[in-house]
Tab-separated table of C-alpha atoms in Angstrom:
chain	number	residue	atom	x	y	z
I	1	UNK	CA	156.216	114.624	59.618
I	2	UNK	CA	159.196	114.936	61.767
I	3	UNK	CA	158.812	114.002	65.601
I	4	UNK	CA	156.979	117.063	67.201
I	5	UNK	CA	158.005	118.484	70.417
I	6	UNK	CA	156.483	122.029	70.612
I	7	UNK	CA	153.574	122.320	73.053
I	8	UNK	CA	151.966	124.907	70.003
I	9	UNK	CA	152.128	122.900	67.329
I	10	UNK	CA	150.739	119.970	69.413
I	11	UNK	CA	147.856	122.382	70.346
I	12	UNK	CA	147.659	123.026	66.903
I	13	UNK	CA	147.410	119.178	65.991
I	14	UNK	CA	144.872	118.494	69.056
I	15	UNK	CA	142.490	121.340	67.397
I	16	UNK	CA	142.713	120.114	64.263
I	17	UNK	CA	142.116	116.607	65.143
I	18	UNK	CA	139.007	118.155	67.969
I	19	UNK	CA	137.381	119.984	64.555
I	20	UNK	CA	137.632	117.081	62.178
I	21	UNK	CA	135.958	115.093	65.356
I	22	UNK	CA	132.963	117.574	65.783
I	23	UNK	CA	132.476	117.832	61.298
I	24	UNK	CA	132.558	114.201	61.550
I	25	UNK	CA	129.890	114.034	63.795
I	26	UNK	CA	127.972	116.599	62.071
I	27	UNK	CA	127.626	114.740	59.090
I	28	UNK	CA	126.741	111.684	60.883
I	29	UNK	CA	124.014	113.751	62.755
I	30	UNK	CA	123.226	114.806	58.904
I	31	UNK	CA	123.283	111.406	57.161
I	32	UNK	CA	120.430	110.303	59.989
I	33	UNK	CA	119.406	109.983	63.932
I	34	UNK	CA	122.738	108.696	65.533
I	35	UNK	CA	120.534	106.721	68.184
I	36	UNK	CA	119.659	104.912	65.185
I	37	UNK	CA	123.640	103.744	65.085
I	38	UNK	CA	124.007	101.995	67.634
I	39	UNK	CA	126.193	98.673	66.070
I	40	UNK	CA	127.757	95.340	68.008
I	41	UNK	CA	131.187	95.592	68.246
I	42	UNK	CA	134.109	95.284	70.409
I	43	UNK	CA	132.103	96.552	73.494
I	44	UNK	CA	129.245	97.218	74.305
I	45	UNK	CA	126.761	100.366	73.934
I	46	UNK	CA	129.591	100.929	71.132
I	47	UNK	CA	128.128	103.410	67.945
I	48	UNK	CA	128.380	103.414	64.992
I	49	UNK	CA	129.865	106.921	65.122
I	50	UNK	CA	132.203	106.374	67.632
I	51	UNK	CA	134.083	104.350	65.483
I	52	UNK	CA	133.538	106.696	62.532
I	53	UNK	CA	134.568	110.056	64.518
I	54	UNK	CA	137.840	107.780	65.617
I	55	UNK	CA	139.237	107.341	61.778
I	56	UNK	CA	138.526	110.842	61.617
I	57	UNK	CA	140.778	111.970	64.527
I	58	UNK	CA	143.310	109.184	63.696
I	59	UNK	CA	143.876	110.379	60.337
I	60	UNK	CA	144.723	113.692	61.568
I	61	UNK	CA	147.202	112.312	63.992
I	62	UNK	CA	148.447	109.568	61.392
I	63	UNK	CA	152.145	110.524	60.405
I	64	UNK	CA	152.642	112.942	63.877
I	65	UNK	CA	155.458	110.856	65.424
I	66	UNK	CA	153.442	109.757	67.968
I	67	UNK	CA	151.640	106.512	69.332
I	68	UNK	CA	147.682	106.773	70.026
I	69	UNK	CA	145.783	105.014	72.728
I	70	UNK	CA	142.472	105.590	71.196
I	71	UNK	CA	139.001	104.069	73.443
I	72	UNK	CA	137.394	102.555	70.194
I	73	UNK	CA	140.884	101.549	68.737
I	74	UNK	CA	143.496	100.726	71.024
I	75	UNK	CA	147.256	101.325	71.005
I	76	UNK	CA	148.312	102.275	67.871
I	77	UNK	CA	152.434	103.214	67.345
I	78	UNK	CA	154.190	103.565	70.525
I	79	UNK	CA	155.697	106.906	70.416
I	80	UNK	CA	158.820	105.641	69.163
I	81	UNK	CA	159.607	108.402	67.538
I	82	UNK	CA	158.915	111.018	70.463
I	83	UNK	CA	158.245	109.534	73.214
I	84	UNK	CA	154.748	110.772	72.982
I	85	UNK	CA	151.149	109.070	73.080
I	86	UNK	CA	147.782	111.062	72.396
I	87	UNK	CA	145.358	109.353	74.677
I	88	UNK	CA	142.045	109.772	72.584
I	89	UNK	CA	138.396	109.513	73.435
I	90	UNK	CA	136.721	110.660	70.219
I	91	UNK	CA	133.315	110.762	71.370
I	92	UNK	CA	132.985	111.186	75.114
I	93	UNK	CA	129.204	111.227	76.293
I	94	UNK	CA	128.395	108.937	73.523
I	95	UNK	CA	124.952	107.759	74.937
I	96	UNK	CA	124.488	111.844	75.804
I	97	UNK	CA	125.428	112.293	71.494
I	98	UNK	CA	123.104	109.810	70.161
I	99	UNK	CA	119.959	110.899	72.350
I	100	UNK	CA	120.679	115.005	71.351
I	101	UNK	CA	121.898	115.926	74.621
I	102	UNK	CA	124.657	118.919	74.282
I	103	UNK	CA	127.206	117.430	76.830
I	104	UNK	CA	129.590	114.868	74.951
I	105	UNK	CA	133.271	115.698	73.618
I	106	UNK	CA	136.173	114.841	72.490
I	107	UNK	CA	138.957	114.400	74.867
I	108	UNK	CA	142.543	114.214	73.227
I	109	UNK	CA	146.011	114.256	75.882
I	110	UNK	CA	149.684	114.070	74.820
I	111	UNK	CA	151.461	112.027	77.698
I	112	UNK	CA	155.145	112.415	77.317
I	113	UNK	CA	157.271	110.261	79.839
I	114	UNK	CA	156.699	112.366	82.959
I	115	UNK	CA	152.752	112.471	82.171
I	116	UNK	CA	150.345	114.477	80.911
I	117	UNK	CA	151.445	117.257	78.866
I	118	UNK	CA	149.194	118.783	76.996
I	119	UNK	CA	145.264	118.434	76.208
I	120	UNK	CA	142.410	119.559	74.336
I	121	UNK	CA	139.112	119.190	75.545
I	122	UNK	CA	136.171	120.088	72.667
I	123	UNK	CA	132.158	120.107	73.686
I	124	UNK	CA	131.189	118.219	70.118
I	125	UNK	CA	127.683	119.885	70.547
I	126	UNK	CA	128.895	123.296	71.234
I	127	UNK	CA	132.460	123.918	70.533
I	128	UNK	CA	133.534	125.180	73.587
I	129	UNK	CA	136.974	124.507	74.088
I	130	UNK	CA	139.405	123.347	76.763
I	131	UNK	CA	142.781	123.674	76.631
I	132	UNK	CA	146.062	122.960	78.903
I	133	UNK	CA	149.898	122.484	78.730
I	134	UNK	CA	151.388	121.462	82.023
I	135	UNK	CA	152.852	124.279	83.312
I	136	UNK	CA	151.292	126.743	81.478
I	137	UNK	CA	148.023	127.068	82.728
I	138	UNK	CA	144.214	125.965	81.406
I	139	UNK	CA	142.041	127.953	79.118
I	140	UNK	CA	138.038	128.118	77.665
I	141	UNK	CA	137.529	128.997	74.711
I	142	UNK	CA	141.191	130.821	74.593
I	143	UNK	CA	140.528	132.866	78.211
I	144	UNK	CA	142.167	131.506	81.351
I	145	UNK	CA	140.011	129.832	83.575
I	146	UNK	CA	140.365	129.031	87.496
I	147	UNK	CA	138.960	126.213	90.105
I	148	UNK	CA	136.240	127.955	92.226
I	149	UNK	CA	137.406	128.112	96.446
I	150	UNK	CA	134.062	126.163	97.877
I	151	UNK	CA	135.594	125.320	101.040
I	152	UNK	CA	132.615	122.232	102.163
I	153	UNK	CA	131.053	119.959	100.501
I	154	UNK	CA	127.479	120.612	102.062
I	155	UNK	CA	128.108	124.046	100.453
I	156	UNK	CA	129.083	121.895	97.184
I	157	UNK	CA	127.735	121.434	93.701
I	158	UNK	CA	128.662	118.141	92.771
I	159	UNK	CA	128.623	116.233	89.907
I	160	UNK	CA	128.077	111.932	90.239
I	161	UNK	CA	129.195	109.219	87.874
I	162	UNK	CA	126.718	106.398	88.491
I	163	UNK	CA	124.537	106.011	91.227
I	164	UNK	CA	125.427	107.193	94.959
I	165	UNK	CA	124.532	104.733	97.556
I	166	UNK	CA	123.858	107.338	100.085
I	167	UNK	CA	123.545	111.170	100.227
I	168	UNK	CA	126.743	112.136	100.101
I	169	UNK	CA	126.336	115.414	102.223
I	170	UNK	CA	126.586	117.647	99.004
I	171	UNK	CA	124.374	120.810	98.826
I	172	UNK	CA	123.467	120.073	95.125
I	173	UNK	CA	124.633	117.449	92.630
I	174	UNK	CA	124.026	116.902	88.918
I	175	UNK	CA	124.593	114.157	86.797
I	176	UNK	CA	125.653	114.926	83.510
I	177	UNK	CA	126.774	112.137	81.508
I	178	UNK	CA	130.284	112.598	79.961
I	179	UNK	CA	133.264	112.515	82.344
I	180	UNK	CA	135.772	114.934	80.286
I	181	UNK	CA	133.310	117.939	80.134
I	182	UNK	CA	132.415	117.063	84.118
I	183	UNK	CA	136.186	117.759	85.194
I	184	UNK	CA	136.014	120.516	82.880
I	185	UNK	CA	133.638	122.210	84.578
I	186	UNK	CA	135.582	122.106	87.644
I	187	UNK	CA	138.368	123.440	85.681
I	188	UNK	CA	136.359	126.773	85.144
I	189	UNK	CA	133.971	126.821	88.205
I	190	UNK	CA	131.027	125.708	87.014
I	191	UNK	CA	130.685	123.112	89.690
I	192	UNK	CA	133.089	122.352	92.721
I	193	UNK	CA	133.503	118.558	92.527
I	194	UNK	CA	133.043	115.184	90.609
I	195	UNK	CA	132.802	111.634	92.575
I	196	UNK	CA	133.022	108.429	90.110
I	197	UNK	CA	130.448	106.505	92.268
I	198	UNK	CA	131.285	103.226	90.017
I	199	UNK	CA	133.736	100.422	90.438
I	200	UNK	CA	136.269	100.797	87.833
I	201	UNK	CA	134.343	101.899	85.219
I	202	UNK	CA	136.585	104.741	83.621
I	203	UNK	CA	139.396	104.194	80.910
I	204	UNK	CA	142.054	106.538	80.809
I	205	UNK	CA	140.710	107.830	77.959
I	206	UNK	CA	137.653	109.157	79.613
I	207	UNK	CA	139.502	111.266	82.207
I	208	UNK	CA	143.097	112.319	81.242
I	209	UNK	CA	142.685	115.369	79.053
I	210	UNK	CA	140.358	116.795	81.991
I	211	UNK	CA	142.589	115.606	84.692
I	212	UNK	CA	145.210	118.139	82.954
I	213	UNK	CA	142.754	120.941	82.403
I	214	UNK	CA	141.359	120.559	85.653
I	215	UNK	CA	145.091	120.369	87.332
I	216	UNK	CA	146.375	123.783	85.064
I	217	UNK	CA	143.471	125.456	86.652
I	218	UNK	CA	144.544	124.627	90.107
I	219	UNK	CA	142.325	121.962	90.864
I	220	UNK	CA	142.981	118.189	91.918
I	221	UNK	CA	141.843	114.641	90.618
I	222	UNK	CA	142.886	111.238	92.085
I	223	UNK	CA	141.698	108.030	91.673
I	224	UNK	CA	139.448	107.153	95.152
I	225	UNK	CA	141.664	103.724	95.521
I	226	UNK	CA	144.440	105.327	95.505
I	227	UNK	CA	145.953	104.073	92.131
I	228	UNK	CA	148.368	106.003	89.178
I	229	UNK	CA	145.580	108.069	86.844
I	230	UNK	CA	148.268	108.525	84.157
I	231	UNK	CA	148.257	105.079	82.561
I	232	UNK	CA	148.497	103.877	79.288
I	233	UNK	CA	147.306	100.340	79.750
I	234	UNK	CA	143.354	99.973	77.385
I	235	UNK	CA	142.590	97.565	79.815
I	236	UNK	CA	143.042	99.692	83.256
I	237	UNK	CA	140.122	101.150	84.738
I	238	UNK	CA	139.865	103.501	87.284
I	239	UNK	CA	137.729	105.741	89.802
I	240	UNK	CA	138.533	109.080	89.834
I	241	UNK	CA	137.392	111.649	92.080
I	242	UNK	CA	138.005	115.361	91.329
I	243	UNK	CA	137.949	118.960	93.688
I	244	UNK	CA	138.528	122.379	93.328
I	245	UNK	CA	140.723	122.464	96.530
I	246	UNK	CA	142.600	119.439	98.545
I	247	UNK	CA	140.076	120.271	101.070
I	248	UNK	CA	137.218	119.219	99.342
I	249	UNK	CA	138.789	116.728	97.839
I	250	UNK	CA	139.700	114.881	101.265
I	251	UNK	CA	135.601	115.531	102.270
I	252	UNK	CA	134.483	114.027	98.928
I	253	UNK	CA	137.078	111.056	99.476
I	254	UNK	CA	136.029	110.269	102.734
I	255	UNK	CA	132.311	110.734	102.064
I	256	UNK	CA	132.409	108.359	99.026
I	257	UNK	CA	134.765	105.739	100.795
I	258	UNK	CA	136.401	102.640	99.077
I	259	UNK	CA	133.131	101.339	97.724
């Protein structure tokens, strides 16, 4: 395949390789309980299916052009072709997938050399679908979608990565469980912010097709120590907090603090 440079046909690609990751699953969720999967390997709390969902998306991306910087896989190609990297996390949520709770997803983002370019977001449970080119604006399920205007975050629904030290001074918060689908859902209004209350527990992986989404829809994610979100490096972790409005962001910043 020659080296693609259309932001359609890489929609096109992202989709395809988003359905072959939610079949895959499927038949895993067919073939037996995927809590029952659960494997040593590389990493810890590592499945059995998330290594079997990543050949799946891999060999739809195989021959593209373009590198991959998969979780479960690594750095695969460099782009040398392109220019281009899909930064894949085939099956975000993965402890949320093998105990049957409908919030995990695959997260796939082409990063071209001035970032992220374009991303596809897929609920595996559901098949809701996010989808962004920068630029161009951020859709669900094919219908543009907007960041909500929640000016305070005591007025805030919030949604925590880990465990808060303190109250935070949020109205509500939630937490869900797989990062992607949590920026997401600022992307469309669903909730108003997300604070990673870890240290340096996200790979890119986990964040970077939401961080476009969210972004398109005229929202704003930053890592809380201040560092580049858009890396390709497996090994970098980061701590990304995400708002619907720079306001909120600054309130969620300064209520979670360098921790």
């Amino acid at each position: 395949m020659p080296p693609v440079r259309d932001a359609e046909v890489v929609l096109g690609l992202l989709r395809s390789a988003a359905e072959a990751a939610r079949s895959t699953f499927e038949r895993c969720l067919a073939d037996g309980s995927p809590g029952g999967m659960r494997r040593a390997g590389r990493r810890p709390g590592q499945y059995a299916f998330d290594l079997v969902v990543d050949d799946a998306v891999l060999g739809i991306l195989d021959g593209a052009g373009m590198g991959v910087l998969s979780e479960e896989s690594g750095l695969t190609g460099h782009g040398d072709d392109s220019g281009l990297v899909v930064v894949v996390d085939p099956v975000d949520g993965s402890t949320n997938a093998s105990r049957g709770i409908p919030w995990y997803a695959c997260s796939l983002c082409v990063v071209d050399p001035d970032g992220p370019w374009v991303s596809v977001v897929m609920n595996l449970a559901t098949g809701t679908l996010y989808e962004a080119v920068r630029g161009a604006g951020a859709t669900r399920d094919g219908a543009a979608i907007a960041v909500a205007d929640t000016a305070r975050l005591s007025d805030a629904l919030v949604v925590l990565n880990g465990h808060a030290p303190t109250h935070f001074g949020w109205r509500q918060f939630r937490a869900l469980g797989a990062t992607a689908l949590d920026i997401c859902a600022v992307a469309d209004g669903s909730v108003d912010a997300t604070i990673d209350c870890t240290h340096d527990a996200l790979g890119p992986w986990d964040y970077m097709g939401a961080m476009l989404v969210l972004t398109e829809a005229g929202g704003l994610v930053v890592d809380a120590q201040g560092r580049e979100l858009a890396t390709l490096d497996h090994s970098a972790r980061r701590t990304p907090v995400s708002a619907c409005n720079p306001g909120l962001l600054e309130q969620a910043l300064a209520a979670r603090g360098k921790r």
